[in-house]
Amino acid sequence: KQEVTQIPAALSVPEGENLVLNCSFTDSAIYNLQWFRQDPGKGLTSLLLIQSSQREQTSGRLNASLDKSSGRSTLYIAASQPGDSATYLCAVNQAGTALIFGKGTTLSVSS
Amino acid sequence: DAGITQSPRHKVTETGTPVTLRCHQTENHRYMYWYRQDPGHGLRLIHYSYGVKDTDKGEVSDGYSVSRSKTEDFLLTLESATSSQTSVYFCAISYGQDGNTIYFGEGSWLTVV
């Protein structure tokens, strides 16, 4: 059974820092991996989608990498801002099932 | 924003009563999903649909049923609500299942007292 783990569960950084969020999964037979952002009391917003054949995807200050063989993905946020404060979730997509989510990393960026 | 509307957005109901949550999409996406989100458990799949009248169970389907009579609507029913079903319920949609981005609704907060 696929399990997705995100470490750390919470992270606090000062504004301007570069940071890395980690996601690991136990079964490497995935179609893709997706990173989401969730603001308090809101739904999930898709940030980046990495197909299994890709190594990384970039969008603005965000860069997500995927190492399928080792079951790891990272989300790199450059020059963090208070507006980046949110919970970040990763999810993997496998055959025969819907997305399987990690429990998220709650990020707080202080000004 | 993907055209997903969930209703009601907030509901308080009594134990033992039936409750139906509605998800409506305007994107004509084939796949629709119901998830629940709880502290300590994250997001867990309840049921999903891969077409009109085609549904399948997810990880936490006990106590829930679904129906999809039209492409645009996916209903989640709690036949007899229990306090353990107090949660935030999210509907999601995707064009396909394998390589497509999934889009989420804003959530429905359900409290069973």
XYZ file of C-alpha atoms in Angstrom:
224
model
C 0.000 0.000 0.000
C 1.366 3.390 -1.005
C 2.287 5.695 1.859
C 3.252 9.320 1.465
C 5.213 11.110 4.179
C 6.038 14.781 4.488
C 8.774 16.111 6.715
C 8.799 18.410 8.571
C 5.182 18.705 9.717
C 5.736 22.401 10.460
C 8.386 24.936 9.538
C 8.965 28.557 10.548
C 11.399 30.764 8.663
C 12.132 34.493 8.383
C 11.251 36.303 5.205
C 13.790 35.976 2.437
C 15.052 32.517 3.245
C 15.231 29.749 0.695
C 13.632 26.557 1.953
C 13.004 22.960 1.020
C 9.975 20.828 1.791
C 10.307 17.078 1.572
C 7.966 14.354 0.388
C 8.688 10.634 0.289
C 6.631 7.726 -1.022
C 6.988 3.990 -0.603
C 5.966 2.663 -4.023
C 7.859 4.083 -7.001
C 5.258 2.893 -9.545
C 3.583 6.274 -9.911
C 2.199 8.216 -12.871
C 3.004 11.585 -11.403
C 3.426 13.612 -8.253
C 1.635 16.833 -7.520
C 2.312 19.626 -5.023
C -0.590 21.624 -3.607
C -1.003 24.654 -1.421
C -3.826 25.009 1.090
C -4.670 28.233 2.893
C -6.635 28.029 6.175
C -10.320 27.356 5.553
C -9.784 26.961 1.829
C -9.500 24.264 -0.766
C -6.315 23.004 -2.402
C -4.559 24.828 -5.195
C -2.312 22.875 -7.523
C 1.216 24.295 -7.673
C 3.246 21.872 -9.752
C 2.682 18.531 -11.452
C 5.682 16.322 -12.239
C 5.186 13.375 -14.542
C 7.053 10.181 -13.686
C 9.359 10.685 -16.668
C 10.360 14.179 -15.536
C 13.004 15.239 -13.026
C 11.738 18.685 -12.135
C 9.225 21.425 -12.774
C 9.514 25.140 -12.127
C 6.955 27.873 -11.633
C 8.192 31.272 -10.565
C 9.961 30.934 -7.217
C 8.927 27.297 -6.892
C 10.920 24.320 -8.090
C 9.843 20.736 -7.556
C 12.090 17.758 -8.152
C 11.290 14.087 -8.423
C 13.548 11.082 -7.881
C 11.207 8.205 -8.533
C 13.749 5.470 -7.900
C 14.421 6.685 -4.378
C 10.802 7.656 -3.720
C 11.506 11.309 -3.021
C 10.352 14.718 -4.094
C 11.319 18.165 -2.879
C 9.634 21.527 -3.200
C 12.110 24.389 -3.176
C 10.810 27.863 -2.416
C 13.190 30.699 -3.175
C 13.216 34.010 -1.326
C 10.249 33.162 0.887
C 7.585 35.779 1.599
C 4.885 36.060 4.297
C 2.321 35.341 1.584
C 3.875 31.888 1.182
C 2.551 30.925 4.618
C 0.224 27.976 4.086
C 0.111 24.203 4.255
C 1.857 22.412 1.418
C 0.744 18.929 0.444
C 2.213 16.425 -1.942
C 0.232 13.654 -3.559
C 1.097 10.730 -5.818
C -1.024 9.330 -8.617
C -0.971 5.585 -9.228
C -2.812 3.206 -11.486
C -6.192 2.116 -10.214
C -6.567 4.729 -7.524
C -6.992 8.414 -6.984
C -4.371 10.720 -5.513
C -2.761 9.599 -2.269
C -1.809 12.516 -0.068
C 0.789 13.212 2.549
C -0.336 15.014 5.701
C 1.338 18.241 4.711
C 3.917 20.713 5.925
C 2.609 23.892 7.507
C 4.882 26.786 6.596
C 5.024 30.076 8.457
C 7.101 32.915 7.018
C 7.611 35.857 9.351
C 8.308 39.404 8.207
C -10.198 28.802 -11.077
C -11.724 25.490 -12.062
C -15.520 25.668 -12.139
C -16.322 23.583 -9.083
C -19.110 24.483 -6.693
C -19.807 22.631 -3.486
C -23.037 22.971 -1.532
C -23.762 23.482 1.213
C -20.513 25.087 2.328
C -21.380 24.745 5.996
C -23.902 22.490 7.703
C -24.710 21.404 11.224
C -26.860 18.321 11.525
C -27.984 15.886 14.182
C -26.795 12.331 14.621
C -28.908 9.889 12.666
C -30.140 12.311 10.031
C -29.378 11.900 6.331
C -27.150 14.482 4.684
C -26.347 15.075 1.013
C -23.452 17.153 -0.221
C -23.429 18.311 -3.811
C -20.526 18.921 -6.148
C -21.207 20.694 -9.412
C -18.618 21.236 -12.166
C -18.727 23.247 -15.347
C -15.539 21.788 -16.871
C -17.013 18.587 -18.361
C -14.273 16.569 -16.639
C -14.754 12.826 -16.585
C -13.392 12.107 -13.107
C -14.888 13.408 -9.880
C -13.796 12.639 -6.339
C -14.939 13.087 -2.771
C -12.283 13.434 -0.073
C -12.515 14.148 3.614
C -9.832 16.017 5.529
C -9.229 15.472 9.222
C -6.454 16.546 11.583
C -3.840 13.833 11.857
C -5.187 11.930 8.871
C -4.816 14.357 6.013
C -6.931 13.919 2.923
C -8.557 10.539 2.409
C -10.567 9.384 -0.585
C -14.199 8.434 0.095
C -15.542 7.628 -3.370
C -14.790 8.592 -6.913
C -16.535 8.511 -10.275
C -15.102 7.857 -13.708
C -18.270 8.612 -15.654
C -22.017 8.913 -15.404
C -23.296 6.135 -13.151
C -19.730 4.753 -12.803
C -18.407 4.985 -9.268
C -15.944 3.190 -7.045
C -15.025 3.115 -3.386
C -12.059 4.795 -1.812
C -10.164 4.277 1.403
C -12.921 5.421 3.796
C -16.207 4.619 2.048
C -18.120 3.027 4.949
C -21.187 5.080 5.860
C -21.165 6.989 2.577
C -22.857 6.530 -0.772
C -22.530 8.495 -4.001
C -24.446 9.057 -7.179
C -23.638 10.607 -10.515
C -26.617 10.886 -12.845
C -25.125 13.737 -14.882
C -21.554 14.557 -15.889
C -21.632 17.796 -13.957
C -23.007 16.588 -10.617
C -21.558 14.213 -8.035
C -23.544 13.719 -4.834
C -22.210 12.391 -1.540
C -24.803 11.041 0.897
C -24.414 10.189 4.544
C -27.371 7.883 5.095
C -27.353 8.295 8.875
C -24.815 10.842 10.041
C -22.540 10.044 12.978
C -20.223 12.268 14.988
C -17.214 10.555 13.391
C -18.324 12.024 10.082
C -17.766 15.553 11.321
C -15.158 16.729 8.851
C -14.338 18.945 5.931
C -15.381 17.390 2.650
C -13.671 18.288 -0.605
C -14.816 17.559 -4.099
C -12.215 17.324 -6.851
C -12.233 16.856 -10.599
C -9.767 15.794 -13.271
C -9.950 15.371 -17.034
C -8.239 11.989 -16.911
C -6.809 9.894 -14.149
C -3.238 9.289 -15.154
C -1.450 12.457 -15.995
C -3.780 15.346 -15.452
C -3.940 18.034 -12.853
C -6.652 17.601 -10.265
C -8.693 20.613 -9.169
C -10.385 21.007 -5.817
C -13.524 22.741 -4.658
C -13.606 25.073 -1.674
C -14.853 22.450 0.770
C -17.977 21.697 2.790
C -17.736 21.910 6.566
C -20.026 19.354 8.185
C -20.648 19.133 11.912
C -22.680 16.253 13.308
C -23.950 16.891 16.838
